[in-house]
């Protein structure tokens, strides 16, 4: 009996010791960093450091709902956020801004060494003065600081570009699978959970990464996953994933408004089974190439004159027209006045019985300043727009009654509504894209009841999409012109579809990228 008691006591002590040891298990140290912007090199605009609205330290967590206290993720590591900047799409980033943000990130990372891992959260379509592959450059500089043993997981937008250098220096990589990007947070969470799983199971860097460039370059408005062929293409991704054999696979559509060699479609798959990884990547790449001619705009697409004619003749409301060529959410300057000039010329919109129309929006800092001095209810006659991009039209003259002034928007700063007859124009202090019903109703405008709603965006986000009675996408000029054949490409890799529609089939065999700790520096 005494012996049995002693044995039981010893067993209890051992269990307790193991329990304490597990409880005190050292958590991995994981840093967080990244910069996100889409930058058009076909726009004269330049993006500066303040555009990124960088967050530092613990404020970085606010980007990610999955870091909430009850998420189960926050307790799986010691999280070390550094700098995360997210800019509204715009023009090329100044070299000064890029170097400043990268230096601040590296300084913060240096103070947090040693690290076990990094969550690298970028868009993938940043253009920087004097650089062809900013995200790849950024990651190389991080590697030089943290070393090649640190596990890095990268999250990207599917409209980003993956160069061989970027693929080499990350260990895990994923991108969104939906456009519009309703799965953005889910995709970032996938990047984090895959990273944690590889740390916790001790397997570390996946053994194989397959990279396949696919010579296709299409605008997002043609590659929505709401419709075919994008819907089935991206739906195939979960089918090729097979636990550790193929941990993840992704398809990048790239970004057509930057004239850079890296810009083209790409497929990446990674995992621990070389044959399975290669086959997964090749299957997706072949599917992508085979459906290239089936991609089309998500809505009927015409030039502006035809769009206005159809809207004016329609009895459906709201009849939405996308003013796509200067879409600020794709990288346009946002202040091209050409479309608004054409609208204001239309005699059908000047009569007392004219259809109601809302135009959203045109930036004009001086116009807004003058409107604030006049006040709501007053008359204004001033010009706006074309301060950055005046290639297609000069500043537009806007006259009418000021019906609303709203201050304090994080992007627009101050918004002014000017009404002339049945046409209302929103003028903003800073460029702004109008996506949601509340964007209008807070200004006293009812987008559901207006006859015609013209918005400087491309495809409609779900709220406007559900609101539409009819919708046309207008091919208008600007830094993100959707008619790619009008763009003066000089540096992208050719041949590429659709610029070279009769090109031969490309080699879509997988290239296996070296692991980050195999790279010679």
XYZ file of C-alpha atoms in Angstrom:
521
model
C 0.000 0.000 0.000
C 2.824 2.343 0.989
C 4.666 1.472 -2.218
C 1.538 2.139 -4.273
C 1.091 5.520 -2.565
C 4.735 6.434 -3.282
C 4.371 5.455 -6.933
C 1.170 7.480 -7.271
C 2.801 10.467 -5.608
C 5.789 10.257 -7.940
C 3.495 10.016 -10.965
C 1.535 13.048 -9.778
C 4.737 15.036 -9.337
C 5.893 14.094 -12.836
C 2.544 15.073 -14.380
C 2.640 18.342 -12.486
C 6.182 19.036 -13.644
C 5.285 18.344 -17.273
C 2.223 20.544 -16.905
C 4.294 23.401 -15.521
C 6.822 22.931 -18.275
C 4.097 23.110 -20.921
C 2.551 26.102 -19.216
C 5.890 27.860 -19.310
C 6.530 26.883 -22.919
C 8.296 29.722 -24.646
C 6.049 31.505 -27.104
C 7.443 32.503 -30.507
C 8.353 36.152 -31.026
C 6.533 37.377 -34.137
C 6.862 40.866 -35.588
C 4.278 42.598 -37.780
C 5.163 45.015 -40.588
C 3.986 46.175 -43.982
C 3.111 48.933 -46.436
C 0.120 48.886 -48.761
C -0.715 51.028 -51.775
C -1.612 50.647 -55.455
C 0.461 53.146 -57.444
C -0.281 54.141 -61.029
C 2.742 55.146 -63.078
C 0.350 56.473 -65.739
C -0.824 59.226 -63.396
C 1.168 62.423 -62.762
C 0.311 62.169 -59.060
C 2.998 61.435 -56.449
C 2.203 59.766 -53.116
C 4.027 61.050 -50.036
C 4.625 59.623 -46.580
C 1.565 61.172 -44.967
C -0.654 59.267 -47.426
C 0.184 56.019 -45.621
C -1.238 57.182 -42.280
C 1.242 54.855 -40.599
C 0.384 53.180 -37.325
C 3.072 52.178 -34.868
C 3.352 49.656 -32.057
C 0.137 48.380 -30.508
C -2.019 50.637 -32.700
C -1.165 48.236 -35.553
C -3.458 45.629 -33.964
C -6.485 47.764 -34.871
C -6.066 46.699 -38.510
C -6.783 43.082 -37.615
C -9.973 41.911 -35.839
C -8.454 38.449 -35.416
C -6.040 39.836 -32.815
C -8.937 40.444 -30.426
C -8.422 39.157 -26.878
C -10.854 36.262 -27.355
C -9.633 35.283 -30.824
C -7.305 32.496 -29.736
C -4.518 33.943 -31.896
C -3.203 36.669 -29.630
C -2.206 34.089 -26.983
C -0.224 31.897 -29.370
C 2.782 34.225 -29.668
C 4.518 37.286 -28.354
C 3.396 39.814 -30.961
C 5.738 42.665 -31.813
C 4.050 45.168 -34.140
C 6.397 47.667 -35.773
C 4.941 49.885 -38.526
C 1.966 49.277 -40.786
C 0.992 51.886 -43.371
C -2.000 51.727 -45.697
C -2.485 54.455 -48.290
C -5.389 55.122 -50.562
C -4.344 54.101 -54.099
C -2.556 56.915 -55.880
C 0.439 57.897 -57.922
C 3.995 56.636 -57.670
C 5.456 56.813 -54.154
C 8.281 59.298 -53.688
C 11.634 57.670 -52.969
C 11.961 59.871 -49.891
C 8.661 58.583 -48.469
C 9.570 54.964 -49.162
C 13.025 55.213 -47.617
C 11.631 56.948 -44.541
C 8.937 54.322 -43.928
C 11.297 51.408 -44.587
C 13.968 52.888 -42.296
C 11.443 53.359 -39.490
C 10.321 49.755 -39.918
C 13.880 48.424 -39.856
C 14.748 50.494 -36.783
C 11.721 49.102 -34.974
C 12.545 45.541 -36.022
C 16.146 45.939 -34.887
C 14.962 46.961 -31.425
C 12.856 43.790 -31.211
C 15.493 41.231 -32.191
C 15.767 38.287 -31.917
C 12.671 37.169 -33.811
C 11.212 33.794 -34.650
C 8.897 35.036 -37.366
C 7.380 37.991 -39.209
C 3.879 38.648 -40.540
C 4.537 40.799 -43.624
C 1.322 42.481 -44.776
C 1.548 44.323 -48.104
C -0.622 45.058 -51.127
C 1.934 44.214 -53.797
C 1.269 47.007 -56.319
C 3.411 49.773 -54.837
C 5.489 51.723 -57.350
C 8.394 53.808 -56.058
C 10.553 56.330 -57.864
C 13.714 54.551 -58.994
C 12.603 51.029 -57.970
C 10.997 48.251 -60.014
C 10.079 45.895 -57.177
C 9.521 47.812 -53.921
C 7.969 44.958 -51.945
C 10.826 42.674 -52.964
C 13.367 45.348 -52.039
C 11.653 45.901 -48.684
C 11.692 42.201 -47.859
C 15.347 41.775 -48.876
C 16.288 44.584 -46.493
C 14.276 42.933 -43.738
C 16.040 39.616 -44.417
C 19.429 41.293 -44.189
C 18.464 42.483 -40.718
C 16.582 39.520 -39.221
C 18.445 36.701 -40.959
C 17.320 33.822 -43.141
C 16.219 31.528 -40.308
C 13.288 33.757 -39.360
C 10.007 32.414 -40.757
C 8.181 35.034 -42.851
C 4.546 34.817 -43.934
C 3.326 37.360 -46.493
C -0.251 38.478 -47.101
C -1.127 40.307 -50.332
C -3.927 41.656 -52.477
C -4.636 39.539 -55.558
C -3.964 42.669 -57.628
C -0.361 42.695 -56.445
C 2.691 41.336 -58.250
C 5.046 38.591 -57.074
C 8.599 38.869 -58.362
C 11.047 35.968 -57.980
C 12.879 38.031 -55.355
C 9.733 38.475 -53.280
C 8.911 34.775 -53.604
C 12.446 33.814 -52.565
C 12.545 35.926 -49.442
C 9.196 34.898 -48.011
C 8.523 31.400 -46.706
C 4.737 31.388 -46.773
C 2.598 33.596 -48.995
C -1.077 34.068 -49.748
C -3.458 36.546 -51.344
C -7.146 37.331 -51.445
C -9.434 34.948 -53.320
C -12.333 37.331 -53.845
C -12.734 40.501 -55.904
C -14.275 42.683 -54.575
C -12.124 41.812 -51.579
C -14.721 40.623 -49.103
C -12.208 38.059 -47.808
C -9.388 40.513 -47.038
C -9.361 39.902 -43.288
C -9.872 36.171 -43.765
C -6.840 36.059 -46.066
C -4.632 37.967 -43.634
C -5.757 35.610 -40.886
C -4.823 32.654 -43.100
C -1.308 34.067 -43.465
C -1.032 34.332 -39.677
C -2.517 30.927 -38.816
C -0.356 29.145 -41.398
C 2.652 30.850 -39.834
C 1.657 29.847 -36.306
C 0.936 26.269 -37.362
C 4.395 25.842 -38.893
C 6.043 27.267 -35.793
C 4.019 25.140 -33.396
C 4.382 21.855 -35.254
C 8.122 22.414 -35.565
C 8.139 21.964 -39.343
C 9.218 25.525 -40.053
C 9.909 26.543 -43.625
C 7.900 24.596 -46.214
C 10.252 22.487 -48.304
C 9.065 23.668 -51.734
C 7.747 26.828 -53.389
C 6.512 26.701 -56.992
C 6.311 29.995 -58.907
C 4.781 30.362 -62.368
C 4.502 33.674 -64.236
C 1.399 33.782 -66.429
C 1.625 36.452 -69.173
C -1.793 38.003 -68.604
C -2.410 41.589 -67.495
C -6.019 42.590 -66.919
C -7.784 45.271 -64.884
C -9.668 44.261 -61.758
C -12.925 45.319 -63.393
C -12.478 42.381 -65.792
C -11.438 39.808 -63.217
C -14.188 39.886 -60.622
C -14.745 36.598 -58.829
C -18.484 37.294 -58.752
C -18.729 36.053 -62.331
C -17.048 33.546 -64.613
C -14.328 32.733 -65.367
C -12.807 34.296 -62.233
C -15.371 32.633 -59.996
C -14.425 29.070 -61.002
C -10.716 29.852 -61.271
C -10.414 31.004 -57.672
C -12.861 28.345 -56.460
C -10.324 25.753 -57.621
C -7.722 26.867 -55.069
C -9.154 24.944 -52.069
C -9.261 21.810 -54.235
C -5.467 21.754 -54.701
C -4.622 22.367 -51.029
C -3.669 19.165 -49.225
C -2.569 19.671 -45.607
C 1.238 19.786 -45.404
C 1.681 18.497 -48.951
C 0.283 21.735 -50.385
C -0.213 24.212 -47.559
C -1.545 27.026 -49.724
C -1.801 28.206 -53.314
C -2.590 31.632 -54.709
C -3.315 33.414 -57.979
C -2.273 37.030 -58.544
C -3.913 39.049 -61.315
C -1.292 41.810 -60.951
C -1.795 45.522 -61.591
C -2.038 46.918 -65.137
C -1.442 50.623 -64.403
C 2.230 50.359 -63.517
C 4.664 49.995 -66.398
C 7.050 47.584 -64.667
C 8.667 44.291 -65.741
C 7.238 42.370 -62.752
C 3.622 43.111 -63.662
C 1.866 40.001 -64.955
C -0.220 37.189 -63.536
C 1.512 34.785 -61.167
C 0.659 31.511 -59.443
C 2.486 30.372 -56.305
C 2.001 27.139 -54.359
C 4.050 25.845 -51.453
C 4.242 22.823 -49.169
C 6.316 19.785 -48.237
C 5.605 17.530 -51.243
C 7.481 18.659 -54.345
C 5.342 16.782 -56.856
C 2.059 17.912 -55.294
C 3.220 21.538 -55.047
C 4.324 21.598 -58.685
C 1.132 19.983 -59.944
C -1.040 22.365 -57.912
C 0.692 25.433 -59.319
C 0.647 24.092 -62.878
C -3.043 23.179 -62.679
C -4.001 26.691 -61.583
C -1.683 28.360 -64.109
C -3.063 26.277 -66.984
C -6.632 27.072 -65.941
C -5.786 30.785 -65.750
C -4.227 30.807 -69.217
C -6.965 28.720 -70.825
C -9.749 31.102 -69.754
C -7.877 34.337 -70.545
C -10.190 35.261 -73.430
C -13.307 34.767 -71.310
C -12.542 37.594 -68.874
C -14.768 40.588 -69.444
C -16.005 43.638 -67.608
C -18.404 42.906 -64.758
C -21.015 45.220 -66.300
C -21.764 46.479 -69.807
C -18.954 48.862 -70.751
C -19.275 51.783 -73.156
C -17.779 55.203 -73.760
C -19.253 58.096 -71.781
C -21.535 59.558 -74.461
C -23.345 56.256 -74.847
C -23.547 55.762 -71.084
C -25.201 59.158 -70.646
C -27.579 58.576 -73.562
C -28.747 55.290 -72.069
C -29.076 56.712 -68.564
C -31.098 59.676 -69.805
C -33.426 57.375 -71.758
C -33.938 54.912 -68.905
C -36.785 54.889 -66.393
C -34.754 52.831 -63.902
C -33.260 54.526 -60.865
C -30.688 54.796 -59.694
C -28.960 54.304 -63.011
C -25.317 54.095 -61.948
C -22.412 55.065 -64.193
C -18.845 54.208 -63.158
C -16.385 56.943 -64.196
C -13.543 54.418 -64.335
C -10.541 56.128 -65.893
C -9.763 58.323 -62.881
C -10.863 55.902 -60.160
C -8.982 56.964 -56.997
C -9.362 53.489 -55.488
C -7.305 52.063 -58.359
C -4.601 54.736 -58.369
C -6.135 57.596 -60.323
C -5.405 61.174 -59.298
C -9.124 61.547 -58.639
C -9.225 65.102 -59.996
C -9.629 64.555 -63.753
C -12.520 66.835 -64.709
C -13.232 65.454 -68.177
C -16.316 63.420 -67.247
C -17.871 66.174 -65.152
C -17.215 68.708 -67.922
C -19.065 66.459 -70.371
C -21.994 66.021 -67.975
C -22.370 69.736 -67.356
C -22.463 70.369 -71.119
C -25.494 68.130 -71.642
C -28.550 70.257 -72.532
C -30.877 67.475 -71.314
C -29.633 68.062 -67.761
C -30.207 71.820 -67.824
C -33.988 71.975 -68.258
C -36.377 72.338 -65.279
C -37.705 68.853 -66.026
C -34.261 67.286 -66.231
C -33.491 64.004 -64.565
C -31.790 64.257 -61.196
C -28.074 63.471 -61.184
C -25.453 63.156 -58.451
C -21.754 63.326 -59.337
C -19.310 61.944 -56.760
C -16.843 63.525 -56.684
C -14.190 66.092 -57.657
C -11.512 67.517 -55.326
C -10.957 71.247 -55.100
C -9.244 72.639 -52.020
C -9.732 76.298 -52.930
C -13.324 75.671 -53.988
C -14.065 74.110 -50.598
C -12.378 76.993 -48.808
C -14.540 79.483 -50.699
C -17.696 77.434 -50.052
C -17.011 77.433 -46.315
C -16.702 81.220 -46.402
C -20.039 81.518 -48.237
C -21.904 78.920 -46.181
C -24.861 76.615 -46.782
C -27.621 78.258 -48.793
C -25.273 80.654 -50.543
C -24.411 80.788 -54.229
C -20.988 79.806 -55.512
C -19.213 80.200 -58.846
C -15.711 78.715 -58.781
C -13.483 76.045 -60.314
C -12.325 72.673 -59.004
C -10.219 69.734 -60.134
C -7.280 69.321 -62.533
C -4.730 70.456 -59.941
C -2.824 67.182 -60.347
C -4.010 65.660 -63.618
C -4.963 68.287 -66.195
C -4.002 66.261 -69.265
C -7.577 65.691 -70.414
C -9.453 68.799 -69.281
C -8.844 72.036 -67.332
C -10.401 72.898 -63.955
C -14.193 72.641 -64.139
C -16.430 75.618 -63.428
C -19.150 74.718 -60.927
C -21.972 77.121 -60.154
C -25.035 76.733 -57.990
C -26.378 76.694 -54.464
C -24.386 75.171 -51.616
C -26.723 72.614 -50.040
C -24.338 70.923 -47.606
C -20.932 71.309 -45.985
C -19.582 68.387 -43.979
C -16.230 68.490 -42.183
C -14.065 65.843 -40.579
C -13.998 62.955 -43.047
C -10.697 61.027 -42.693
C -10.124 61.003 -46.463
C -12.116 63.875 -47.950
C -11.531 66.244 -45.011
C -14.344 68.635 -45.995
C -17.181 67.809 -48.410
C -19.374 70.356 -50.168
C -22.528 69.735 -52.205
C -23.448 72.232 -54.927
C -26.805 71.976 -56.665
C -27.661 73.536 -60.006
C -31.095 72.590 -61.291
C -31.417 68.858 -60.693
C -27.681 68.171 -60.761
C -25.735 67.889 -57.497
C -21.933 67.823 -57.508
C -19.873 66.763 -54.504
C -16.633 68.739 -54.187
C -14.077 67.535 -51.648
C -11.006 69.022 -50.022
C -9.086 65.793 -50.734
C -9.897 63.089 -53.278
C -12.491 60.611 -52.126
C -14.288 57.560 -53.505
C -17.968 57.210 -52.666
C -18.876 53.577 -51.973
C -21.616 53.575 -49.353
C -25.126 54.933 -48.960
C -24.140 56.789 -45.794
C -21.510 58.697 -47.811
C -24.412 60.381 -49.586
C -27.134 60.529 -46.945
C -24.919 62.416 -44.489
C -24.757 65.128 -47.157
C -28.523 65.250 -47.568
C -28.440 63.242 -50.812
C -30.538 60.159 -51.539
C -28.702 57.886 -53.965
C -31.626 55.458 -54.157
C -34.012 58.121 -55.400
C -31.763 59.975 -57.827
C -32.238 59.149 -61.490
C -28.537 59.023 -62.356
C -25.613 58.414 -60.005
C -22.110 58.924 -61.425
C -19.267 57.673 -59.234
C -15.494 57.816 -59.729
C -14.959 54.104 -59.097
C -14.701 50.903 -61.123
C -16.705 47.867 -60.090
C -19.332 48.565 -57.470
C -18.816 47.479 -53.887
C -21.665 45.251 -52.610
C -23.742 48.100 -51.156
C -23.915 50.100 -54.392
C -24.170 46.911 -56.433
C -27.270 45.867 -54.514
C -28.713 49.387 -54.814
C -28.373 49.707 -58.588
C -31.401 49.534 -60.868
C -29.080 49.597 -63.862
C -25.335 50.051 -64.263
C -22.864 50.923 -66.981
C -19.111 51.201 -66.763
C -17.799 54.177 -68.726
C -14.419 54.073 -70.453
C -13.144 57.499 -69.483
C -9.615 58.971 -69.571
C -7.279 59.087 -66.589
C -4.340 57.453 -64.872
C -6.161 54.119 -64.602
C -7.717 54.008 -68.060
C -9.509 50.667 -68.458
C -8.828 50.666 -72.182
C -5.336 49.229 -71.788
C -4.609 49.570 -75.491
C -4.584 53.352 -74.993
C -1.752 53.122 -72.432
C 1.824 53.726 -73.552
C 3.533 50.644 -72.117
C 7.301 50.589 -72.587
C 8.747 48.335 -69.866
C 6.423 45.407 -69.171
C 7.491 41.968 -70.371
C 6.124 41.179 -73.828
C 4.386 39.294 -75.264
C 1.487 39.523 -72.843
C -2.260 39.085 -73.205
C -4.345 41.076 -74.203
C -1.760 43.509 -75.607
C -0.481 40.664 -77.783
C -3.684 38.696 -78.435
C -2.155 36.187 -80.864
C 0.897 35.287 -78.782
C 2.019 31.664 -78.551
C 1.184 29.593 -75.510
C 3.749 30.245 -72.759
C 5.784 27.755 -70.756
C 3.693 27.147 -67.642
C 5.944 24.582 -65.983
C 6.653 25.277 -62.331
C 9.870 26.979 -61.289
C 10.929 25.915 -57.808
C 12.150 28.895 -55.827
C 15.030 28.405 -53.347
C 14.176 28.563 -49.664
C 15.111 31.805 -47.963
C 17.993 30.182 -46.091
C 19.437 28.868 -49.377
C 19.794 32.293 -50.971
C 23.340 33.492 -51.580
C 23.727 37.114 -50.597
